[in-house]
Amino acid sequence: MLKSSEVGRSLPIRPENSRTERSRPRSQGKARPAHALASLALCCLGLLAFRPARAFPPSNRRISVSPPPIRFQNIAASARVPFVLHNSATPNKYQIEPMVAGVALFDYNNDGLLDIYFVNGASIPSLEKSGPDYYNRLYRNNGDGTFTDVTDQAGVRGEGYSMGVAVGDYDNDGWEDFYVVGVNRNQLFHNNRDGTFSEVSAPAGVTGINPKRGKTWSICAAWLDYNNDGLLDLFVVNYCVWGLDKDPYCGSERPKLRVYCHPSKFDPLPDALYRNNGDGTFTDVSEESGVGRHLGKGMGVAIADYDDDGFVDIFVANDTTRNFLFHNERNGTFSEAGLTSGVAYNGDGSALSYMGADFRDVDNDGRPDIVVTAISNEMFSYFHNEGGGLFEDFTHASLLGRLSIFMSGWSDGLFDFNNDGWKDLFAANSHVNDEVEQEMNVPFKQPNAAFANSAGRFVNVSAEAGKDFQVPAAHRGAAFGDLDNDGRVDAVVSRLDGPAEIFRNVSDPGRHWLAVKLQGTKSNWDGIGAKLRLESASGVQFNHVTTSVGYASSSDRRVHFGLGNDSTVKKLEIRWPSGVRQELENVPADQILTVVEPRP
């Protein structure tokens, strides 16, 4: 393994009524909303630069005739992971019931193996974990293809109706901590470095309870160092104002069919930002940073430095309201640039039922793009980063639109599953409304989807991904990482009222790869926000360190690169959040490479 001391030099890196209403065919489209007229007015004023869709830019990587196959095998049973996601569904169709989801992959005990953490629901109406069926669960990776449930000995059952999970080492001690968000309460679990955790949300100041707004329903969170001080801060995505007494009757009376209400029936909420004070506590800077001034119905969050100014930005996928793109102003504040950048609405000017999001470079041009899931008959969205702070809707140009139009996607992830040098797309699918089949020809339970990346365009390879991949279910959260360290990215997916799926990647092992694990010194220990540029014989790839991926879930922080036939990396350039730059040369493939940030 190359260490940072072997680095020779440094170079820059460039780069309604019910949920079913959202599934009506596009031919039954709504009248043009007011925000579309506002967009038109801005366009006329020259404040927006919308351009006709065009062809993809030429790639800097070699393009194969067709992408290599992607195949998965569900090993949950043999791995001894019997987790079932329970939401305590009731005839009242409470809005929280279909939303529970989160999964996290992280190495909690520093043995080099990814462990699995699932969040879980609680009893309704008490909203308490009334028994073992509702406990959140931690499974330790034994390194032999099996896992052991260590929930009780680790002290991580959790409390209340949980939703999502985010992983990050917030105190820079080299041990991963995690944050669980949910209904009316959030919990921060500090790693005690002995296989146990302590719940410290109250003394840390991150319970999610705001003195002005009271209790809040949070869906997901992300760890990021927004001010580049070497400490991970916490961004929390909130959904809507909800209570047991706030769910109206939605559905039809004749025949009597109650369904989950459309989000329009509930008031939106602002998101929250907590600044890390460096002493185990956080300060709520939501208002002073600007993020708390915007109301939305957030379901997904992803981070990346989309304009390459050295400060990480935040994308929030909102449900039926416009998306947010919080641009980091480099002075502790954010401006909301969703509308002017072109990601607030899809290319038709519509706010869709957006859920999961990933923020990565799809076409290897050095700029992170955004892919967001949505509900059936809406299509997933692919916002291509054009540079200059602008995005263009490439949903149709990439073929993702027609491929996803009948899918309802929750969590998603952009990872190179076939190791050919192009990031593929995984989507965990299921409709929101469990009664949808009685109202229209749309399935509630759906199989997951795998889209191979062919030079920036997508190919649906789900049918060839293996028989285990064809099983329809009420899929929700999904997290990604190499569970067995064999160089192929695996996926773990939660299912409502069904056993979780652990998809071992069994694609052709003949292609090379490199996984990079960063260790910060001046930067945060996890290296979250660091940018990587890899050059091999086939061309150049880009990625960055993040654990915030998809819907309510957290993925492996190691950065994975597929290398195809290239057995050596010519150059690996790293730009740390601190501004330190590194370059490694002639790195052998097929290894997990640990790189330590040089001290100033």
Coordinates of C-alpha atoms in Angstrom, one line a residue:
M1 CA 0.0 0.0 0.0
L2 CA 1.2 3.5 -0.8
K3 CA 1.2 5.9 2.0
S4 CA 0.9 9.6 1.8
S5 CA 4.7 9.9 2.6
E6 CA 5.3 8.3 -0.8
V7 CA 3.6 11.2 -2.6
G8 CA 6.1 13.1 -4.8
R9 CA 4.2 16.2 -5.8
S10 CA 0.8 17.9 -5.7
L11 CA -1.3 19.0 -8.6
P12 CA -4.7 20.7 -8.9
I13 CA -7.8 18.7 -9.7
R14 CA -10.2 20.1 -12.3
P15 CA -12.4 18.9 -13.1
E16 CA -54.7 16.4 -4.8
N17 CA -56.1 14.0 -2.6
S18 CA -54.2 10.8 -2.4
R19 CA -50.8 9.3 -3.2
T20 CA -52.4 7.8 -6.3
E21 CA -53.0 11.2 -7.8
R22 CA -49.2 11.4 -8.3
S23 CA -49.4 8.3 -10.6
R24 CA -51.8 9.4 -13.2
P25 CA -50.7 9.1 -16.8
R26 CA -48.9 12.2 -18.2
S27 CA -51.8 12.6 -20.7
Q28 CA -53.9 13.6 -17.6
G29 CA -51.3 16.3 -16.8
K30 CA -52.0 19.2 -14.5
A31 CA -52.4 22.8 -15.7
R32 CA -49.2 24.7 -15.8
P33 CA -48.4 25.7 -12.2
A34 CA -47.6 29.2 -11.1
H35 CA -43.9 28.4 -10.6
A36 CA -43.6 27.5 -14.3
L37 CA -44.9 31.0 -15.2
A38 CA -42.4 32.4 -12.7
S39 CA -39.6 30.5 -14.5
L40 CA -40.8 31.9 -17.8
A41 CA -40.7 35.4 -16.4
L42 CA -37.2 34.9 -15.1
C43 CA -36.1 33.5 -18.4
C44 CA -37.5 36.6 -20.2
L45 CA -35.5 38.7 -17.8
G46 CA -32.4 36.8 -18.7
L47 CA -31.9 35.4 -15.2
L48 CA -32.1 31.8 -16.4
A49 CA -30.2 30.2 -19.2
F50 CA -32.4 27.3 -20.4
R51 CA -31.1 25.8 -23.6
P52 CA -32.4 23.1 -25.9
A53 CA -31.4 19.6 -25.1
R54 CA -28.2 18.5 -26.9
A55 CA -26.0 15.5 -27.3
F56 CA -23.7 14.4 -24.6
P57 CA -20.2 15.9 -24.6
P58 CA -17.4 13.6 -25.9
S59 CA -16.1 11.3 -23.2
N60 CA -12.5 11.1 -22.1
R61 CA -12.8 7.4 -21.5
R62 CA -12.8 4.5 -23.8
I63 CA -16.3 3.3 -24.7
S64 CA -17.2 -0.4 -25.0
V65 CA -19.8 -1.5 -27.6
S66 CA -22.1 -2.6 -24.8
P67 CA -21.6 -2.4 -21.0
P68 CA -20.6 -5.6 -19.2
P69 CA -23.3 -7.5 -17.3
I70 CA -24.3 -6.6 -13.8
R71 CA -25.4 -9.6 -11.6
F72 CA -26.5 -9.9 -8.0
Q73 CA -27.3 -12.8 -5.6
N74 CA -29.4 -12.3 -2.5
I75 CA -27.4 -13.9 0.3
A76 CA -29.5 -12.6 3.3
A77 CA -30.5 -16.0 4.4
S78 CA -27.0 -17.6 4.3
A79 CA -25.6 -14.4 5.8
R80 CA -27.9 -14.9 8.8
V81 CA -29.5 -11.4 8.5
P82 CA -33.2 -12.0 9.2
F83 CA -34.1 -8.3 9.6
V84 CA -37.7 -7.3 8.7
L85 CA -38.8 -3.7 8.5
H86 CA -42.0 -3.1 10.6
N87 CA -44.0 0.1 10.2
S88 CA -47.1 -0.8 12.3
A89 CA -49.5 -0.2 9.4
T90 CA -53.0 0.7 10.5
P91 CA -56.4 1.2 8.8
N92 CA -56.0 4.9 9.4
K93 CA -53.2 5.1 6.8
Y94 CA -51.0 7.5 8.9
Q95 CA -48.6 9.4 6.7
I96 CA -45.5 8.1 8.4
E97 CA -46.3 4.4 7.7
P98 CA -44.9 4.0 4.2
M99 CA -41.8 6.2 4.8
V100 CA -39.6 4.2 7.2
A101 CA -36.5 3.0 5.4
G102 CA -32.9 3.6 6.4
V103 CA -29.9 1.4 6.0
A104 CA -26.2 2.1 6.7
L105 CA -23.0 0.3 5.7
F106 CA -20.0 1.2 7.8
D107 CA -17.1 -0.4 9.7
Y108 CA -18.1 0.3 13.3
N109 CA -15.3 -1.8 14.9
N110 CA -12.4 -0.9 12.6
D111 CA -11.8 -4.5 11.5
G112 CA -11.8 -3.6 7.8
L113 CA -15.2 -5.1 7.2
L114 CA -18.5 -3.3 6.5
D115 CA -21.2 -3.9 9.1
I116 CA -25.0 -3.3 8.6
Y117 CA -27.3 -1.1 10.5
F118 CA -31.1 -1.0 9.9
V119 CA -33.6 1.5 11.3
N120 CA -37.0 0.4 12.1
G121 CA -40.5 1.7 12.9
A122 CA -42.4 1.6 16.2
S123 CA -45.9 0.9 17.5
I124 CA -48.7 3.2 16.5
P125 CA -50.2 5.2 18.2
S126 CA -47.5 5.1 21.0
L127 CA -44.6 5.7 18.5
E128 CA -42.4 3.7 20.9
K129 CA -40.4 0.6 20.2
S130 CA -42.7 -1.7 22.2
G131 CA -40.7 -4.9 21.5
P132 CA -37.9 -6.6 19.6
D133 CA -39.8 -6.5 16.3
Y134 CA -39.3 -2.7 16.3
Y135 CA -35.7 -2.4 17.4
N136 CA -33.2 -0.9 15.0
R137 CA -30.6 -3.6 14.3
L138 CA -26.8 -3.7 14.0
Y139 CA -25.2 -6.7 12.3
R140 CA -21.5 -7.3 12.7
N141 CA -19.7 -8.6 9.6
N142 CA -17.9 -11.9 10.6
G143 CA -15.7 -11.9 7.5
D144 CA -16.9 -15.3 6.4
G145 CA -20.1 -14.3 4.6
T146 CA -22.1 -14.3 7.8
F147 CA -23.2 -11.6 10.2
T148 CA -24.0 -11.5 14.0
D149 CA -26.7 -9.4 15.6
V150 CA -24.9 -7.2 18.1
T151 CA -27.7 -4.7 18.7
D152 CA -28.1 -5.2 22.4
Q153 CA -24.4 -5.4 23.3
A154 CA -23.7 -2.3 21.2
G155 CA -26.6 -0.4 22.8
V156 CA -28.2 0.8 19.6
R157 CA -31.9 -0.4 19.7
G158 CA -32.9 3.2 19.3
E159 CA -36.1 4.9 20.4
G160 CA -39.3 6.0 18.6
Y161 CA -40.4 5.8 15.0
S162 CA -37.1 5.9 13.1
M163 CA -36.7 6.9 9.5
G164 CA -33.1 7.4 8.3
V165 CA -29.5 7.1 9.3
A166 CA -26.3 9.0 8.5
V167 CA -22.7 7.9 9.3
G168 CA -19.7 10.1 10.1
D169 CA -16.8 10.4 12.6
Y170 CA -17.9 13.7 14.1
D171 CA -15.2 13.9 16.8
N172 CA -12.2 12.8 14.6
D173 CA -11.2 9.9 16.9
G174 CA -11.0 7.4 14.0
W175 CA -14.2 5.5 15.0
E176 CA -17.5 6.0 13.0
D177 CA -20.5 7.5 14.8
F178 CA -24.0 7.7 13.4
Y179 CA -27.2 9.7 13.6
V180 CA -30.7 8.3 13.4
V181 CA -33.6 10.6 12.5
G182 CA -37.3 10.0 12.8
V183 CA -40.7 11.2 14.0
N184 CA -40.5 13.7 16.9
R185 CA -36.9 12.6 17.9
N186 CA -33.5 12.2 16.5
Q187 CA -30.6 10.3 18.1
L188 CA -26.8 10.7 17.9
F189 CA -24.8 7.5 18.8
H190 CA -21.2 8.1 19.7
N191 CA -18.8 5.2 19.2
N192 CA -17.1 4.2 22.4
R193 CA -14.3 2.4 20.6
D194 CA -15.1 -0.9 22.5
G195 CA -18.0 -2.2 20.4
T196 CA -20.6 -0.1 22.2
F197 CA -22.2 3.3 21.5
S198 CA -23.6 6.0 23.8
E199 CA -26.7 8.0 22.9
V200 CA -25.6 11.6 23.2
S201 CA -28.1 13.7 21.2
A202 CA -29.4 15.8 24.1
P203 CA -25.9 16.9 25.5
A204 CA -24.8 17.3 21.9
G205 CA -27.7 19.6 21.1
V206 CA -29.1 17.6 18.1
T207 CA -32.3 16.1 19.3
G208 CA -34.2 17.7 16.4
I209 CA -36.5 19.5 18.7
N210 CA -36.5 23.2 17.9
P211 CA -37.5 25.7 20.7
K212 CA -39.7 27.6 18.2
R213 CA -41.1 24.8 16.1
G214 CA -41.2 22.0 18.7
K215 CA -40.9 18.4 17.6
T216 CA -40.1 17.7 13.9
W217 CA -40.5 14.8 11.5
S218 CA -37.0 14.2 10.0
I219 CA -36.4 11.8 7.0
C220 CA -32.7 11.8 6.5
A221 CA -29.4 13.6 7.3
A222 CA -25.9 14.1 5.9
W223 CA -22.5 14.7 7.4
L224 CA -20.4 17.4 5.7
D225 CA -17.8 19.9 6.6
Y226 CA -19.5 23.0 5.2
N227 CA -17.0 25.5 6.6
N228 CA -13.8 23.5 6.0
D229 CA -12.7 23.6 9.7
G230 CA -11.9 19.9 9.8
L231 CA -15.0 19.0 11.8
L232 CA -18.1 17.3 10.4
D233 CA -21.3 19.3 10.6
L234 CA -24.8 17.9 10.4
F235 CA -27.5 18.7 7.9
V236 CA -31.0 17.3 8.7
V237 CA -33.8 17.0 6.1
N238 CA -37.3 17.5 7.5
Y239 CA -40.5 16.4 5.8
C240 CA -43.8 17.9 6.9
V241 CA -45.9 19.0 9.9
W242 CA -47.5 15.8 11.1
G243 CA -49.3 14.3 14.1
L244 CA -51.7 11.5 14.9
D245 CA -54.5 14.0 14.8
K246 CA -53.4 15.7 11.5
D247 CA -54.1 12.9 9.0
P248 CA -57.4 13.7 7.1
Y249 CA -59.4 11.0 5.4
C250 CA -58.1 10.5 1.8
G251 CA -59.4 8.0 -0.7
S252 CA -62.9 7.1 -1.9
E253 CA -66.1 6.6 0.1
R254 CA -67.8 4.4 -2.5
P255 CA -66.3 1.9 -2.4
K256 CA -64.7 2.8 0.9
L257 CA -61.0 2.8 0.2
R258 CA -58.7 4.8 2.4
V259 CA -55.3 5.6 1.1
Y260 CA -52.2 7.5 2.2
C261 CA -52.8 11.3 1.6
H262 CA -51.0 13.3 -1.0
P263 CA -48.3 15.5 0.5
S264 CA -50.3 18.6 -0.4
K265 CA -52.5 17.8 2.7
F266 CA -49.6 18.7 5.0
D267 CA -47.6 21.9 5.6
P268 CA -43.9 21.9 4.7
L269 CA -40.9 22.3 7.1
P270 CA -37.5 23.9 6.9
D271 CA -34.4 21.8 7.0
A272 CA -31.7 22.2 9.7
L273 CA -28.0 22.7 9.9
Y274 CA -25.9 22.0 13.0
R275 CA -22.3 23.4 13.2
N276 CA -19.8 21.2 15.0
N277 CA -18.2 23.1 17.9
G278 CA -15.4 20.6 18.3
D279 CA -16.2 19.8 21.9
G280 CA -18.8 17.2 21.4
T281 CA -21.6 19.7 21.0
F282 CA -23.3 21.4 18.0
T283 CA -24.9 24.8 17.4
D284 CA -28.1 25.1 15.4
V285 CA -27.2 27.6 12.6
S286 CA -30.2 26.9 10.4
E287 CA -31.4 30.5 10.4
E288 CA -28.0 32.3 10.3
S289 CA -26.8 30.0 7.5
G290 CA -29.9 30.6 5.4
V291 CA -31.0 27.0 5.0
G292 CA -33.8 27.4 7.6
R293 CA -35.5 30.1 5.6
H294 CA -36.8 27.7 2.9
L295 CA -39.8 25.4 3.4
G296 CA -39.9 22.1 1.7
K297 CA -40.9 18.4 2.0
G298 CA -37.5 16.8 2.0
M299 CA -36.9 13.1 1.3
G300 CA -33.4 12.9 0.0
V301 CA -30.1 14.7 0.5
A302 CA -26.8 14.5 -1.4
I303 CA -23.6 16.6 -1.2
A304 CA -21.0 17.6 -3.7
D305 CA -19.0 20.7 -4.7
Y306 CA -20.9 21.2 -7.9
D307 CA -19.1 24.5 -8.9
D308 CA -15.6 23.4 -7.8
D309 CA -15.0 26.3 -5.5
G310 CA -13.6 24.2 -2.7
F311 CA -16.7 24.3 -0.5
V312 CA -19.3 21.5 -0.5
D313 CA -22.9 22.2 -1.6
I314 CA -26.2 20.5 -0.6
F315 CA -29.0 19.1 -2.9
V316 CA -32.3 18.3 -1.2
A317 CA -34.9 16.2 -3.1
N318 CA -38.3 17.5 -2.1
D319 CA -41.6 15.6 -2.5
T320 CA -44.0 17.5 -4.8
T321 CA -42.4 20.8 -4.0
R322 CA -39.4 22.4 -5.7
N323 CA -36.0 20.9 -5.0
F324 CA -33.3 22.9 -3.1
L325 CA -29.7 23.4 -4.1
F326 CA -28.0 25.1 -1.3
H327 CA -24.9 26.8 -2.7
N328 CA -22.1 27.3 -0.2
E329 CA -21.2 31.0 -0.1
R330 CA -17.9 30.2 1.7
N331 CA -18.7 32.5 4.6
G332 CA -20.9 30.2 6.7
T333 CA -24.0 30.9 4.7
F334 CA -25.9 29.3 1.8
S335 CA -27.9 30.7 -1.0
E336 CA -30.8 28.6 -2.5
A337 CA -29.9 28.2 -6.2
G338 CA -32.3 25.4 -7.2
L339 CA -34.3 27.6 -9.6
T340 CA -31.5 29.5 -11.2
S341 CA -29.3 26.4 -11.6
G342 CA -32.1 24.3 -13.2
V343 CA -32.7 21.6 -10.6
A344 CA -35.7 23.0 -8.8
Y345 CA -38.1 21.3 -11.3
N346 CA -37.8 18.8 -14.0
G347 CA -37.4 19.8 -17.7
D348 CA -41.2 20.2 -18.0
G349 CA -41.3 22.7 -15.1
S350 CA -42.9 20.2 -12.7
A351 CA -42.2 19.4 -9.1
L352 CA -42.3 15.6 -9.0
S353 CA -42.6 13.1 -6.1
Y354 CA -38.8 13.1 -5.6
M355 CA -37.3 10.7 -3.1
G356 CA -33.8 9.4 -3.3
A357 CA -30.8 11.3 -4.7
D358 CA -27.2 10.8 -5.6
F359 CA -24.8 13.6 -6.6
R360 CA -21.9 12.2 -8.7
D361 CA -20.2 12.5 -12.0
V362 CA -22.2 10.2 -14.4
D363 CA -20.3 10.9 -17.7
N364 CA -16.7 11.3 -16.4
D365 CA -16.5 15.0 -17.4
G366 CA -15.2 16.1 -14.0
R367 CA -18.5 17.7 -12.8
P368 CA -20.9 16.0 -10.3
D369 CA -24.4 15.4 -11.7
I370 CA -27.7 14.6 -9.9
V371 CA -29.9 11.6 -10.3
V372 CA -33.2 11.6 -8.4
T373 CA -35.9 8.9 -8.1
A374 CA -39.7 9.6 -8.4
I375 CA -43.0 7.7 -8.5
S376 CA -44.6 5.7 -11.3
N377 CA -45.6 7.8 -14.4
E378 CA -43.3 10.6 -13.4
M379 CA -39.9 9.2 -14.4
F380 CA -36.6 9.5 -12.5
S381 CA -34.6 12.7 -13.3
Y382 CA -31.0 13.2 -14.4
F383 CA -29.7 16.7 -14.0
H384 CA -26.5 17.1 -16.0
N385 CA -23.9 19.5 -14.6
E386 CA -23.1 21.9 -17.5
G387 CA -20.6 24.0 -15.5
G388 CA -20.9 27.6 -14.7
G389 CA -23.5 26.8 -12.0
L390 CA -26.0 25.4 -14.5
F391 CA -27.7 22.0 -14.9
E392 CA -29.6 20.6 -17.8
D393 CA -32.3 17.9 -17.7
F394 CA -30.8 14.9 -19.5
T395 CA -33.5 12.5 -18.4
H396 CA -34.6 11.8 -21.9
A397 CA -31.2 12.2 -23.6
S398 CA -29.7 9.6 -21.2
L399 CA -32.7 7.2 -21.9
L400 CA -33.5 7.2 -18.2
G401 CA -36.9 8.7 -18.7
R402 CA -38.5 5.9 -20.8
L403 CA -36.7 3.3 -18.8
S404 CA -38.0 4.4 -15.4
I405 CA -41.5 5.8 -16.2
F406 CA -43.3 2.8 -14.8
M407 CA -41.1 2.5 -11.7
S408 CA -41.5 4.0 -8.3
G409 CA -38.0 4.5 -6.9
W410 CA -37.0 5.1 -3.3
S411 CA -33.3 4.8 -2.6
D412 CA -30.7 5.0 -5.4
G413 CA -27.0 5.0 -5.9
L414 CA -24.4 5.7 -8.6
F415 CA -21.7 3.1 -8.4
D416 CA -19.6 1.2 -10.9
F417 CA -21.1 -2.3 -10.3
N418 CA -19.5 -3.9 -13.3
N419 CA -16.1 -2.2 -12.9
D420 CA -15.9 -0.9 -16.4
G421 CA -15.1 2.7 -15.4
W422 CA -18.6 4.1 -15.7
K423 CA -20.9 4.6 -12.7
D424 CA -24.1 2.6 -13.0
L425 CA -27.5 3.3 -11.3
F426 CA -29.3 1.1 -8.8
A427 CA -32.8 1.9 -7.7
A428 CA -34.8 0.4 -4.8
N429 CA -38.4 0.3 -6.1
S430 CA -42.0 0.1 -4.8
H431 CA -45.0 2.3 -5.0
V432 CA -46.0 4.4 -2.0
N433 CA -49.7 3.5 -1.9
D434 CA -50.4 -0.1 -0.9
E435 CA -53.9 0.2 -2.4
V436 CA -52.7 1.4 -5.8
E437 CA -53.6 -1.8 -7.6
Q438 CA -57.2 -1.4 -6.7
E439 CA -57.3 2.1 -8.3
M440 CA -55.1 1.7 -11.4
N441 CA -52.9 -0.6 -13.3
V442 CA -49.7 0.1 -11.2
P443 CA -48.1 -2.5 -9.0
F444 CA -47.4 -1.7 -5.3
K445 CA -44.6 -4.2 -4.9
Q446 CA -41.9 -3.8 -7.6
P447 CA -38.5 -5.4 -8.3
N448 CA -35.4 -3.3 -8.0
A449 CA -33.7 -1.9 -11.0
A450 CA -30.1 -1.8 -12.3
F451 CA -29.2 0.5 -15.1
A452 CA -25.7 0.0 -16.7
N453 CA -24.0 3.2 -17.7
S454 CA -23.0 3.3 -21.4
A455 CA -20.9 6.5 -21.7
G456 CA -23.5 8.6 -20.0
R457 CA -26.6 6.8 -21.3
F458 CA -28.4 4.2 -19.3
V459 CA -29.3 0.6 -20.3
N460 CA -31.8 -1.3 -18.1
V461 CA -30.0 -4.6 -17.3
S462 CA -32.4 -5.6 -14.5
A463 CA -33.7 -8.7 -16.3
E464 CA -30.1 -10.1 -16.6
A465 CA -29.1 -9.3 -13.1
G466 CA -30.1 -12.7 -11.7
K467 CA -33.3 -14.4 -10.5
D468 CA -33.0 -13.0 -7.0
F469 CA -33.1 -9.5 -8.5
Q470 CA -36.5 -10.1 -10.1
V471 CA -38.5 -10.4 -6.8
P472 CA -41.1 -7.6 -6.4
A473 CA -41.3 -6.2 -2.9
A474 CA -42.1 -3.1 -0.9
H475 CA -38.4 -1.9 -1.2
R476 CA -37.4 1.3 0.7
G477 CA -33.8 2.1 1.8
A478 CA -30.6 1.0 0.1
A479 CA -27.0 1.4 1.0
F480 CA -23.9 0.4 -1.1
G481 CA -20.4 -0.9 -0.3
D482 CA -18.1 -3.8 -0.8
L483 CA -19.1 -6.2 2.0
D484 CA -16.6 -8.9 1.3
N485 CA -13.7 -6.7 0.0
D486 CA -13.6 -8.5 -3.3
G487 CA -13.6 -5.3 -5.4
R488 CA -17.3 -5.4 -6.4
V489 CA -19.8 -3.1 -4.9
D490 CA -22.7 -4.8 -3.1
A491 CA -26.1 -3.5 -2.1
V492 CA -28.3 -3.9 1.0
V493 CA -32.0 -3.1 0.7
S494 CA -34.8 -2.9 3.3
R495 CA -38.3 -4.1 2.7
L496 CA -41.6 -3.3 4.4
D497 CA -42.9 -6.4 6.1
G498 CA -40.3 -8.6 4.4
P499 CA -36.8 -9.8 5.0
A500 CA -34.1 -7.4 3.9
E501 CA -32.1 -8.2 0.8
I502 CA -28.3 -8.4 0.8
F503 CA -27.3 -8.4 -2.9
R504 CA -23.8 -9.7 -3.3
N505 CA -22.3 -8.5 -6.5
V506 CA -21.5 -11.6 -8.6
S507 CA -20.7 -9.7 -11.8
D508 CA -17.6 -10.9 -13.8
P509 CA -14.6 -10.6 -11.5
G510 CA -12.2 -10.3 -14.4
R511 CA -12.1 -6.5 -14.4
H512 CA -9.8 -4.4 -12.2
W513 CA -10.7 -1.9 -9.5
L514 CA -9.3 0.3 -6.8
A515 CA -11.0 1.4 -3.5
V516 CA -9.6 4.4 -1.8
K517 CA -10.0 5.0 2.0
L518 CA -9.0 8.5 3.0
Q519 CA -7.8 9.5 6.5
G520 CA -7.8 13.2 7.2
T521 CA -5.4 15.1 9.5
K522 CA -6.1 18.7 9.0
S523 CA -9.4 17.7 7.2
N524 CA -12.1 15.7 8.9
W525 CA -10.9 12.1 9.6
D526 CA -13.3 10.5 7.1
G527 CA -12.2 12.8 4.3
I528 CA -15.8 13.7 3.5
G529 CA -15.8 16.3 0.8
A530 CA -12.4 15.3 -0.7
K531 CA -12.3 15.1 -4.5
L532 CA -10.5 12.3 -6.4
R533 CA -9.3 12.3 -10.0
L534 CA -8.1 9.0 -11.3
E535 CA -6.2 8.5 -14.6
S536 CA -5.5 5.1 -16.1
A537 CA -4.8 3.8 -19.6
S538 CA -8.6 4.0 -20.5
G539 CA -9.0 7.6 -19.5
V540 CA -10.0 9.7 -16.5
Q541 CA -12.6 9.3 -13.7
F542 CA -13.8 11.6 -10.9
N543 CA -15.5 10.9 -7.6
H544 CA -15.6 12.4 -4.1
V545 CA -16.0 11.1 -0.5
T546 CA -19.6 11.1 0.9
T547 CA -21.7 8.7 2.9
S548 CA -25.0 10.4 2.1
V549 CA -26.6 8.4 -0.8
G550 CA -30.1 7.6 -1.9
Y551 CA -33.1 7.7 0.5
A552 CA -32.6 7.9 4.3
S553 CA -29.5 5.7 4.0
S554 CA -25.7 5.9 4.4
S555 CA -23.1 4.1 2.2
D556 CA -19.5 3.1 2.5
R557 CA -17.2 6.1 2.7
R558 CA -14.5 4.3 0.7
V559 CA -14.3 5.6 -2.9
H560 CA -14.6 2.9 -5.5
F561 CA -13.2 3.0 -9.0
G562 CA -13.8 0.3 -11.7
L563 CA -10.8 0.1 -14.0
G564 CA -11.8 -2.4 -16.7
N565 CA -8.7 -4.0 -18.2
D566 CA -6.3 -1.4 -16.6
S567 CA -4.1 -3.1 -14.0
T568 CA -2.4 0.2 -12.9
V569 CA -3.5 3.6 -12.0
K570 CA -1.2 6.2 -13.7
K571 CA -2.2 9.0 -11.4
L572 CA -4.5 9.4 -8.4
E573 CA -5.0 13.1 -7.5
I574 CA -6.7 14.0 -4.2
R575 CA -7.9 17.5 -3.2
W576 CA -8.7 17.5 0.5
P577 CA -11.3 19.8 2.1
S578 CA -8.4 21.6 3.8
G579 CA -7.0 22.6 0.4
V580 CA -4.1 20.1 0.6
R581 CA -3.4 18.4 -2.7
Q582 CA -1.8 15.0 -3.2
E583 CA -0.7 12.9 -6.2
L584 CA 0.1 9.2 -6.2
E585 CA 1.6 7.6 -9.3
N586 CA 1.7 4.0 -10.7
V587 CA -0.7 2.6 -8.1
P588 CA -1.4 -1.1 -8.6
A589 CA -5.1 -2.1 -9.0
D590 CA -7.2 -4.6 -7.1
Q591 CA -6.5 -3.2 -3.6
I592 CA -8.1 -1.1 -0.8
L593 CA -5.7 1.8 -0.7
T594 CA -5.4 3.9 2.5
V595 CA -4.2 7.4 1.9
V596 CA -3.3 9.7 4.8
E597 CA -3.5 13.5 4.3
P598 CA -0.1 15.1 4.6
R599 CA 0.3 17.4 7.6
P600 CA 1.1 21.0 6.7

